CSV table of N, CA and C and ligand atoms in Angstrom, one decimal:
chain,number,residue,atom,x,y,z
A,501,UNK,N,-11.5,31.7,-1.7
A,501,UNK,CA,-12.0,31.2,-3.0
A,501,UNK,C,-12.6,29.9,-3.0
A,502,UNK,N,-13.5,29.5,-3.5
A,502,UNK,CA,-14.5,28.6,-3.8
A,502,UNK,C,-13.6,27.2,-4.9
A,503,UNK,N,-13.0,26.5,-4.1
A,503,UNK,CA,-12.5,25.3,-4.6
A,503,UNK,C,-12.9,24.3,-5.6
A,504,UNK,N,-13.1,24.0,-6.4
A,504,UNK,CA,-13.5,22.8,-7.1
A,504,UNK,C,-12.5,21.0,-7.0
A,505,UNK,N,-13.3,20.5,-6.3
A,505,UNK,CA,-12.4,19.4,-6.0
A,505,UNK,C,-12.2,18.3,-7.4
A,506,UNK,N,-14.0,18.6,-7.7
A,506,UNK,CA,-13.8,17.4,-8.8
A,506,UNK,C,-12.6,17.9,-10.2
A,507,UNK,N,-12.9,19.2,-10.4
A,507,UNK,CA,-12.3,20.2,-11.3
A,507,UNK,C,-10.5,19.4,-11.2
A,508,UNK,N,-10.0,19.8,-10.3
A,508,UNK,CA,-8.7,19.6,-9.5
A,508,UNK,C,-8.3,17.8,-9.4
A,509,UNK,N,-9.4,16.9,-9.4
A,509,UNK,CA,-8.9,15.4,-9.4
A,509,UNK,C,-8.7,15.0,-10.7
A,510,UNK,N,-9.8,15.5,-11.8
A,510,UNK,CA,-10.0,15.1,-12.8
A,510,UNK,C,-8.8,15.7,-13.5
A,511,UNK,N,-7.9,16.9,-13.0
A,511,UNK,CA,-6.7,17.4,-13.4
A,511,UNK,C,-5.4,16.3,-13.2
A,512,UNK,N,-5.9,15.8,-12.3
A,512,UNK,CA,-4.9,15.0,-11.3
A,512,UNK,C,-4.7,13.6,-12.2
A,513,UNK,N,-6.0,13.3,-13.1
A,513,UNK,CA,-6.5,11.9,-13.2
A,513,UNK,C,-5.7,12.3,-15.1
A,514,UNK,N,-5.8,13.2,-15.2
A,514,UNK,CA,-4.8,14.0,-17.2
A,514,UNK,C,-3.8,13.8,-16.6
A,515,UNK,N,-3.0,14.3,-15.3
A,515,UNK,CA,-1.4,14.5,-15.4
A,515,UNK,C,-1.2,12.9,-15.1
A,516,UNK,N,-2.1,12.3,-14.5
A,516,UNK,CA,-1.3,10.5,-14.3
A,516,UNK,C,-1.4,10.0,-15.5
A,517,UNK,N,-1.5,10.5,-16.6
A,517,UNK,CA,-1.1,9.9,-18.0
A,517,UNK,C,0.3,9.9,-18.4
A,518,UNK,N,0.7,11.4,-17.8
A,518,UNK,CA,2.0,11.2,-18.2
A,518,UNK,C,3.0,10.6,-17.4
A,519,UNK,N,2.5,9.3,-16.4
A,519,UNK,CA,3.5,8.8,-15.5
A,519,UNK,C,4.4,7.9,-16.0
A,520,UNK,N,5.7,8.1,-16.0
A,520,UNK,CA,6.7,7.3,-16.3
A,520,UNK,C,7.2,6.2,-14.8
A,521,UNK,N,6.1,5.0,-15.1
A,521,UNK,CA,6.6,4.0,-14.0
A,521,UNK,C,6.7,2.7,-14.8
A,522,UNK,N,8.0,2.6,-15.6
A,522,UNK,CA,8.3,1.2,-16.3
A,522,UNK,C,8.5,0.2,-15.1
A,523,UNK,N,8.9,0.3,-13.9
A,523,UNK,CA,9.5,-0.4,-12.8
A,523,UNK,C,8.3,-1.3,-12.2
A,524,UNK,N,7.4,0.1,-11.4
A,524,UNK,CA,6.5,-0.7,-10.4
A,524,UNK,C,5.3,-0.5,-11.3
A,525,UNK,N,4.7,0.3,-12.5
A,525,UNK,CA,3.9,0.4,-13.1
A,525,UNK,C,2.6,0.8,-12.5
A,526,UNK,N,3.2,1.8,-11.6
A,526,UNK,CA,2.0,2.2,-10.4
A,526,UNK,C,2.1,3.8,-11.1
A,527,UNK,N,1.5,4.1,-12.0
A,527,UNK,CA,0.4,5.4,-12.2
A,527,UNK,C,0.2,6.7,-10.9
A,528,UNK,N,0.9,7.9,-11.0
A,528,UNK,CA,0.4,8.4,-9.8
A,528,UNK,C,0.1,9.9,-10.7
A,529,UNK,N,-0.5,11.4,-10.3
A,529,UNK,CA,-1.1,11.9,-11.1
A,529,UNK,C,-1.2,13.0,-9.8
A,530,UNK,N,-0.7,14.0,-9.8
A,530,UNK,CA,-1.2,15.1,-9.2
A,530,UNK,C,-1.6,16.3,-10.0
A,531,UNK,N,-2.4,17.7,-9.1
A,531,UNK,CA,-2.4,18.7,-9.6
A,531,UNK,C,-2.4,19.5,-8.3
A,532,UNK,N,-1.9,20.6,-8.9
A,532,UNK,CA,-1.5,21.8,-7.7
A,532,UNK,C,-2.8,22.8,-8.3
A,533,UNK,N,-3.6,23.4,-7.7
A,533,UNK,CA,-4.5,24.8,-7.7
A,533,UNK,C,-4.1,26.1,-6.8
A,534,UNK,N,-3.8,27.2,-7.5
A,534,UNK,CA,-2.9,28.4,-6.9
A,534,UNK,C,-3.9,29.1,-6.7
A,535,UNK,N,-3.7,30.3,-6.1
A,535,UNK,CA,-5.1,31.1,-5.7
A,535,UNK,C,-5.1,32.0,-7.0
A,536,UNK,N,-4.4,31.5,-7.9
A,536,UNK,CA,-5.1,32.9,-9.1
A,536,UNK,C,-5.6,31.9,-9.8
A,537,UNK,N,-5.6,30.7,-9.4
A,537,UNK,CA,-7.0,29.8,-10.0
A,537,UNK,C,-6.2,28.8,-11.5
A,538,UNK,N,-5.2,28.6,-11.2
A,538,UNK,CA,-4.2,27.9,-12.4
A,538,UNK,C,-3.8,26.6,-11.7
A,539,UNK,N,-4.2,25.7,-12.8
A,539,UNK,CA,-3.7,24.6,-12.2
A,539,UNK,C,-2.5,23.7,-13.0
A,540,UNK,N,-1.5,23.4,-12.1
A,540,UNK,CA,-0.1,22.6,-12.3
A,540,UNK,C,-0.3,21.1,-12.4
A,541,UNK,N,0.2,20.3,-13.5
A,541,UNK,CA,-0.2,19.0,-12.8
A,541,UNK,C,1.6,18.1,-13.4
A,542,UNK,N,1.6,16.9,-12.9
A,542,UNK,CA,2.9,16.0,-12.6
A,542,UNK,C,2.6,14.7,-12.2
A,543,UNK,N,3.2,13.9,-12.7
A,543,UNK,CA,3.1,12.7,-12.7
A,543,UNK,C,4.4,11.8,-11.9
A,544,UNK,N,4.3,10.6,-11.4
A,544,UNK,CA,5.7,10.1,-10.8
A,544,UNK,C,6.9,9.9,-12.3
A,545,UNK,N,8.4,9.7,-12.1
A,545,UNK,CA,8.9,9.4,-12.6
A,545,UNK,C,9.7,8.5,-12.0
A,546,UNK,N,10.1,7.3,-12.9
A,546,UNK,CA,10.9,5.9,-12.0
A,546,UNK,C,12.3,6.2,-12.5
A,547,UNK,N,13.2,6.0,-11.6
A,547,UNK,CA,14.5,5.4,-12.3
A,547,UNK,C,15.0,3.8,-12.3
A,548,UNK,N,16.1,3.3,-12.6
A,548,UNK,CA,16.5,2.1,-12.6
A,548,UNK,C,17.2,2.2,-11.5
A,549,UNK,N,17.8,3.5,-11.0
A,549,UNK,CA,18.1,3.3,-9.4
A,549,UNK,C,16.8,3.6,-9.0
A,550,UNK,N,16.2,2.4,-8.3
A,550,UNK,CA,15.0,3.5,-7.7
A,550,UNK,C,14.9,4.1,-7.0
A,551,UNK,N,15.6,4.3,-6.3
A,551,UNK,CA,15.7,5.1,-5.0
A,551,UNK,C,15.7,6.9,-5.8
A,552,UNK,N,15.8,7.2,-6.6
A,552,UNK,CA,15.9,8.3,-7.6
A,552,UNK,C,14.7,8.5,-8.1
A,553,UNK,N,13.5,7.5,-7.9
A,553,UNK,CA,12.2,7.9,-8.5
A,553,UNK,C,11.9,9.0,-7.6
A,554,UNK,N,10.8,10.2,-8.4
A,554,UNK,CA,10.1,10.9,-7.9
A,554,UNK,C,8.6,11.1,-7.6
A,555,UNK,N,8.1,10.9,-7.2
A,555,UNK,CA,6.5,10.8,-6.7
A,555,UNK,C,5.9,12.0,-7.5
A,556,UNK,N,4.7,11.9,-8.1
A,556,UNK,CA,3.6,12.6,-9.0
A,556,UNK,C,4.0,14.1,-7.9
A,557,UNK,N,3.7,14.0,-6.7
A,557,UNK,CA,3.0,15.3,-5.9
A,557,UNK,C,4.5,16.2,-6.0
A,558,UNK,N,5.8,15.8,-5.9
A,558,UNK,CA,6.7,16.3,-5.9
A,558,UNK,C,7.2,17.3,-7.2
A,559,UNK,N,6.9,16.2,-8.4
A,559,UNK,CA,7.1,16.7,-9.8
A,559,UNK,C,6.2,17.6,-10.1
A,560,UNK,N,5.0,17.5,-9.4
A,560,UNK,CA,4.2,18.9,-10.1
A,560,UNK,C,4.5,20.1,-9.1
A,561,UNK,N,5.0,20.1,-7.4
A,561,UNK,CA,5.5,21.1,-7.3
A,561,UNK,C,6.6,21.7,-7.6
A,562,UNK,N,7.8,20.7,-7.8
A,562,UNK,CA,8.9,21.4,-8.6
A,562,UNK,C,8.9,21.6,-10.2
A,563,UNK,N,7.6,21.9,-11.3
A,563,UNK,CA,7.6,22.5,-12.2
A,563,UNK,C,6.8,23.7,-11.9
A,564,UNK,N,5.6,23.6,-10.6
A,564,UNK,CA,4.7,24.8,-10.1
A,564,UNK,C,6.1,25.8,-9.9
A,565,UNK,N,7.1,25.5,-9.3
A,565,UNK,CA,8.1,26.3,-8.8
A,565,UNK,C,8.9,26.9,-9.1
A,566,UNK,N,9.8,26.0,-10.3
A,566,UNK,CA,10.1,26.7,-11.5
A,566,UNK,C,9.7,27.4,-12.2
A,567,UNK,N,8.3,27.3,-12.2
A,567,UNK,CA,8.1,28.5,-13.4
A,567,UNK,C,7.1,29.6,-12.7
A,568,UNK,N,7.3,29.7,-11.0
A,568,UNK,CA,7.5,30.5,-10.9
A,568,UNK,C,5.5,31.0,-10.2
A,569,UNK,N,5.6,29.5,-9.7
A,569,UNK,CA,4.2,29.8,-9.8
A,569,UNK,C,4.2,29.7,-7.7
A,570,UNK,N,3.5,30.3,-6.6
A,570,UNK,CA,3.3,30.1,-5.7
A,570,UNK,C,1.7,30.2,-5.0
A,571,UNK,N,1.3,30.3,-3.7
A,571,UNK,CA,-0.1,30.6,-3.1
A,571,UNK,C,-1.0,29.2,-3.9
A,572,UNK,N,-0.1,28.1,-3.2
A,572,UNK,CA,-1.4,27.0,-3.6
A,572,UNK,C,-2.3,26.9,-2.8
A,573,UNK,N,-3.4,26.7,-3.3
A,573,UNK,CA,-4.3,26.4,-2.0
A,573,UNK,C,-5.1,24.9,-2.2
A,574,UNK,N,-4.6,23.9,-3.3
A,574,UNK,CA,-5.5,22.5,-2.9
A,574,UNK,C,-4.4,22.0,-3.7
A,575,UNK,N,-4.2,20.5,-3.5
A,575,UNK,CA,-3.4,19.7,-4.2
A,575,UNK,C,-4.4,18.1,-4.9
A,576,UNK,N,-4.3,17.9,-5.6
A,576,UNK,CA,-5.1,16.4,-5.7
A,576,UNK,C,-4.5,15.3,-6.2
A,577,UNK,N,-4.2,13.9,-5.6
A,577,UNK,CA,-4.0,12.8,-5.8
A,577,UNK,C,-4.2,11.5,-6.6
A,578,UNK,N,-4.0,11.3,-7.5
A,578,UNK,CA,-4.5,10.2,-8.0
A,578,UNK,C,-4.2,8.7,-8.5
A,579,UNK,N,-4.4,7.4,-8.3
A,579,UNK,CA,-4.0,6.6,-8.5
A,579,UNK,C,-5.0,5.6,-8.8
A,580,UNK,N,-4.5,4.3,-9.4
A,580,UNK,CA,-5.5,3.2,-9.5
A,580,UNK,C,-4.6,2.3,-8.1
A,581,UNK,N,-5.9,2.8,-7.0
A,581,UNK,CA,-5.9,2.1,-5.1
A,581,UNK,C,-6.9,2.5,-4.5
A,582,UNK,N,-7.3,1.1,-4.2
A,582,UNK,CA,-8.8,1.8,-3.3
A,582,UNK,C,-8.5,2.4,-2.7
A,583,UNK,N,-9.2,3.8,-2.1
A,583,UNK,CA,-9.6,5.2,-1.7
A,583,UNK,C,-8.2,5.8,-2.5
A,584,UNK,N,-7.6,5.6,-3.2
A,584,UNK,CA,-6.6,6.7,-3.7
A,584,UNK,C,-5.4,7.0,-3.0
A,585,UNK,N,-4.5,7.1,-3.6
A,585,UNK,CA,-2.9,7.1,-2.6
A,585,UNK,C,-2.9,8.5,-1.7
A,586,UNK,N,-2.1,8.3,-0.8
A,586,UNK,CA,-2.1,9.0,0.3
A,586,UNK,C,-0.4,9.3,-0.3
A,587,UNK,N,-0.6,10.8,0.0
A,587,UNK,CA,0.8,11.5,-0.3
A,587,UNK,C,2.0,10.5,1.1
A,588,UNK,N,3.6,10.2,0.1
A,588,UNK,CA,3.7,9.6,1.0
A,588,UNK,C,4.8,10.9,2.2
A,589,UNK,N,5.6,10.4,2.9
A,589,UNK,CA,6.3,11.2,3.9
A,589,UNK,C,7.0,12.7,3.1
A,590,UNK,N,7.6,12.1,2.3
A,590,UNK,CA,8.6,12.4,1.6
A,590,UNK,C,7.5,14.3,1.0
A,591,UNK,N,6.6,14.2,0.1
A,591,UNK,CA,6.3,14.8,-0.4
A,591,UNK,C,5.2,15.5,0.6
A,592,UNK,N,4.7,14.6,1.6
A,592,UNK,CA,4.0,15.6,2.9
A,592,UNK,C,5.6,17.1,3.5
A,593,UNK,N,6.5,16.4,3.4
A,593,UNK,CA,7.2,17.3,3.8
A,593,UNK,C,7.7,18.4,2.6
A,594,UNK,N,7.3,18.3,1.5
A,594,UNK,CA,7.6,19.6,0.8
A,594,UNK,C,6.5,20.1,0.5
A,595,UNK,N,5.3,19.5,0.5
A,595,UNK,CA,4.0,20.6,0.5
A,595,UNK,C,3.9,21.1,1.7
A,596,UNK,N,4.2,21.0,3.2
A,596,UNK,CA,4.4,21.5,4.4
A,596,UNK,C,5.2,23.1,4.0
A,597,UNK,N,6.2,22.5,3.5
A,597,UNK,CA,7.1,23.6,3.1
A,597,UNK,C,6.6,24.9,2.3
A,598,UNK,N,6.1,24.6,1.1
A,598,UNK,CA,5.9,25.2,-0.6
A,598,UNK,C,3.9,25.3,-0.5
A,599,UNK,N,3.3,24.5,0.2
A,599,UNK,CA,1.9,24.8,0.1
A,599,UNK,C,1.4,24.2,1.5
A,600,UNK,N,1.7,25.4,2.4
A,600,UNK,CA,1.1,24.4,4.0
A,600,UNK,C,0.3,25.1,4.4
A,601,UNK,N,-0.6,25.8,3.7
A,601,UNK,CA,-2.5,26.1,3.4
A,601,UNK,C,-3.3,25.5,2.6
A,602,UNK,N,-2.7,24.5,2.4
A,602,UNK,CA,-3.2,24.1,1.0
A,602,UNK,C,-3.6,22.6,1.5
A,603,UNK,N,-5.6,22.5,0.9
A,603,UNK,CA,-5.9,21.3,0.9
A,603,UNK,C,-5.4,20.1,0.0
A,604,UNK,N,-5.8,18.5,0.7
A,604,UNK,CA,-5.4,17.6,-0.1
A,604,UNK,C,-7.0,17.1,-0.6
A,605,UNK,N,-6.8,16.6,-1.9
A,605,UNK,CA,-7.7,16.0,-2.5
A,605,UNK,C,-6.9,14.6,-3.0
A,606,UNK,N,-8.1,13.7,-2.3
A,606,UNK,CA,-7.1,12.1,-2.8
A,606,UNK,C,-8.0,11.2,-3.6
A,607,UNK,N,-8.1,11.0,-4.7
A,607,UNK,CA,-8.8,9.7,-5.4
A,607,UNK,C,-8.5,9.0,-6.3
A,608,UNK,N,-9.2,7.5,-5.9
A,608,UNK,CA,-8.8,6.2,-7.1
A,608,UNK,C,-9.1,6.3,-8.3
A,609,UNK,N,-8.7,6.3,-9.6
A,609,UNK,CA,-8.1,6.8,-10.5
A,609,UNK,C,-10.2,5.8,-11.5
A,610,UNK,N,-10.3,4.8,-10.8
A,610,UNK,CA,-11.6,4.5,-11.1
A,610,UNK,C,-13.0,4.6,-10.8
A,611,UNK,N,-12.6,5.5,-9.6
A,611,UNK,CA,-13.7,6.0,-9.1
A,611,UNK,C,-13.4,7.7,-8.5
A,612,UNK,N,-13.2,8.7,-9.5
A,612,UNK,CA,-13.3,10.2,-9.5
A,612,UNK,C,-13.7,11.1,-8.1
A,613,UNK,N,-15.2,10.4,-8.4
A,613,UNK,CA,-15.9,11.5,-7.5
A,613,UNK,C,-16.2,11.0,-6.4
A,614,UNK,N,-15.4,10.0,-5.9
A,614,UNK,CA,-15.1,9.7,-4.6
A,614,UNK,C,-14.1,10.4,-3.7
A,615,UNK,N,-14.3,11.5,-3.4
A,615,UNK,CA,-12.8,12.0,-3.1
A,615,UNK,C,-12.3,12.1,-1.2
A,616,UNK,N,-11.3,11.8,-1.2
A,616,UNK,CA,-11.1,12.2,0.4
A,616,UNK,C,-10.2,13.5,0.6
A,617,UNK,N,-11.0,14.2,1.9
A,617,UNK,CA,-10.0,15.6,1.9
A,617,UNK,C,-9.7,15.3,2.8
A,618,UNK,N,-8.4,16.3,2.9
A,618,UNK,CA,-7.6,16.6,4.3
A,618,UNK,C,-7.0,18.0,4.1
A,619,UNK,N,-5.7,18.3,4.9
A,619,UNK,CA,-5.1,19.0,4.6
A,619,UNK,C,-3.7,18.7,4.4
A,620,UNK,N,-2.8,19.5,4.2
A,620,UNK,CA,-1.5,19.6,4.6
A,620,UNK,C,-1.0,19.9,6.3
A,621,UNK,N,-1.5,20.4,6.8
A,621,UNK,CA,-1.8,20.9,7.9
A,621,UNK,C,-1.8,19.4,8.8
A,622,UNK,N,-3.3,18.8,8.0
A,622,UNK,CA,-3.4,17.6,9.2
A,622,UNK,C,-2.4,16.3,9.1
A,623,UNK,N,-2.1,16.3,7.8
A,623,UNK,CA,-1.4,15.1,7.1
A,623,UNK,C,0.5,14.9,7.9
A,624,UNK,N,0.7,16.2,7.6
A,624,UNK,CA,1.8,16.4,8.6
A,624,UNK,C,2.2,17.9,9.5
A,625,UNK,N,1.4,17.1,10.7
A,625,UNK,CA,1.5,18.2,11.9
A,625,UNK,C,2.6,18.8,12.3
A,626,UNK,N,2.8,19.9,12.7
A,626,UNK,CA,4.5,20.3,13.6
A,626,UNK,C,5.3,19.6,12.5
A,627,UNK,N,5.2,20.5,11.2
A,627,UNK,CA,6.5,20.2,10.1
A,627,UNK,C,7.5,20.7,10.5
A,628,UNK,N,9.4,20.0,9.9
A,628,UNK,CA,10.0,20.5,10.2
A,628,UNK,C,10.2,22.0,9.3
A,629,UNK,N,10.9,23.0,9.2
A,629,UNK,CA,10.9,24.1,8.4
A,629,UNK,C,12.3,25.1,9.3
A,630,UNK,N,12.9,25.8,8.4
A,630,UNK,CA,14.2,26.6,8.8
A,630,UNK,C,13.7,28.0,8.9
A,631,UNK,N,12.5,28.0,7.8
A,631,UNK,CA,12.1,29.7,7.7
A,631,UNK,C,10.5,29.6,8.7
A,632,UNK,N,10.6,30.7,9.7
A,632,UNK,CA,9.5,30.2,10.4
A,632,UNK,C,8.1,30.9,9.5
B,1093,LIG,N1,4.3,7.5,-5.6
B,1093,LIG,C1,3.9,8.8,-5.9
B,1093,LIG,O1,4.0,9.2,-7.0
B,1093,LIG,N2,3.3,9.5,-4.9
B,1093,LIG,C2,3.2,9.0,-3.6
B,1093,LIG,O2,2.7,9.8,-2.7
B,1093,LIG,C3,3.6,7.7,-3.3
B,1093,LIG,C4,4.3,6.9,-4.3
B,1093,LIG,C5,5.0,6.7,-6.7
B,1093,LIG,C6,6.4,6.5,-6.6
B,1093,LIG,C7,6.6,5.3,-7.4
B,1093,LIG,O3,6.9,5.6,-8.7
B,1093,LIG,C8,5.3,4.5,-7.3
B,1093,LIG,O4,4.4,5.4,-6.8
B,1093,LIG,C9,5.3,3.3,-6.5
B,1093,LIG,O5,5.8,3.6,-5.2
């Protein structure tokens, strides 16, 4: 299927509205795109423990997942950082898991249609996984 990247950032660039970061006040904004063409989107959430915050890319796969949705095939990133945040370790290893055919789309939250691709594939090579 024929991807839309800008389609999928600008999705990315609506869910980082709803980022709850009172702490570091760092904005982050994903969206998930499934192969029946539906897109998920999720924002970071901070706690006061921080260590309990969750990263935008995480939150929108665990509501893609809950409700039940799988077959991602692009994810997109967004933040206010030159070239756009890079998924960090943590959430490279659950899209490895839950979407590891699935492209990455990464852009700064002020400049859209700048986008950088990769994959999941390249981002984290030889993932770990229990189910082969
Ligand atoms: N964050 C994300 O949402 N995604 C990433 O890939 C890296 C970091 C969030 C977590 C925290 O709320 C804020 O960015 C600052 O680290």
């Amino acid at each position: 299927m024929k991807i839309n990247s800008k389609k999928l950032v600008q999705a990315a660039a609506q869910a980082r509205l709803g980022s709850v970061s009172p702490y570091s006040k760092f904005k982050v904004g994903a969206a998930l795109l499934t192969n029946a063409g539906e897109i998920i989107g999720g924002a970071n959430v901070e706690s006061a423990s921080y260590g309990l915050t969750c990263c935008a890319e995480r939150v929108a796969l665990f509501k893609a997942l809950t409700d039940g949705k799988k077959n991602f095939v692009a994810v997109a990133v967004v933040a206010r950082c030159d070239g756009g945040p890079m998924p960090c370790g943590a959430c490279r290893q659950l899209l490895a898991e839950y979407a590891p055919d699935a492209k990455v789309f990464v852009a700064a939250s002020d400049d859209l249609k700048k986008i950088k691709k990769f994959t999941v594939k390249k981002l984290l090579p030889a993932a770990f996984t229990l189910v082969p």
